[in-house]
């Protein structure tokens, strides 16, 4: 046998899985070939070191992570059954969400292997991992917003709720989606996803400015409600929007109703502390 063939047989030879004739051939080759013998001895050493590692029961955190990964696998398996048998793998891997799932799985596998070799992650390590996961989620979200499928873009918008801290790139992407996405449902979802950023005056201004470019009365009405809930001078803004001659009658009526409601709320607030005189 050639050395290349012998090296492929080393593991099976060590485990005693070869026939008597093949075992004898490999043994004879190892006796006269220093290179193959060194590789075999290296394998023996590694196997010995691995055998010395004590088995430890998984922690509650590791069990919980495994449950999450298992749920992700079951979800991916369910999704794959809805694709064609010939192209399901290609279709699945083309989905950024499944690419993220694979990356996360690899990350936790790396942590698991680290615990086997007595690597104990510190708080700093976990913070770094959390940032890396957020970075991966952001990349996936931004990638999905460019997909042709409106369902994928809608799912990308929903991913924005998973971030604990607001991110500039995300709210900029949501603003672009609100202004330019061809799907009414996706634009509505983007507007609702921008609500956590409503404390930022620049974000609120962009949302108000997008009103004129909206083709759907549903989105315009949602923006009106957003203005009512977030703007201090909502009545002034709504009166300006009402002057637009291009808005549909249902939208104009909703503006009038909202202005009337706000004025009524203001009147009640201003007079709530006054006592009724009989």
Coordinates of C-alpha atoms in Angstrom, one line a residue, residues 28 109 115 164 195 197 218 242 263:
X28 CA 4.2 -4.1 8.4
X109 CA -20.5 24.3 19.5
X115 CA -15.8 23.7 28.2
X164 CA -31.8 45.2 23.4
X195 CA -41.7 53.2 17.6
X197 CA -36.8 55.0 18.3
X218 CA -53.4 52.6 5.5
X242 CA -54.7 68.2 6.2
X263 CA -58.4 69.1 21.3

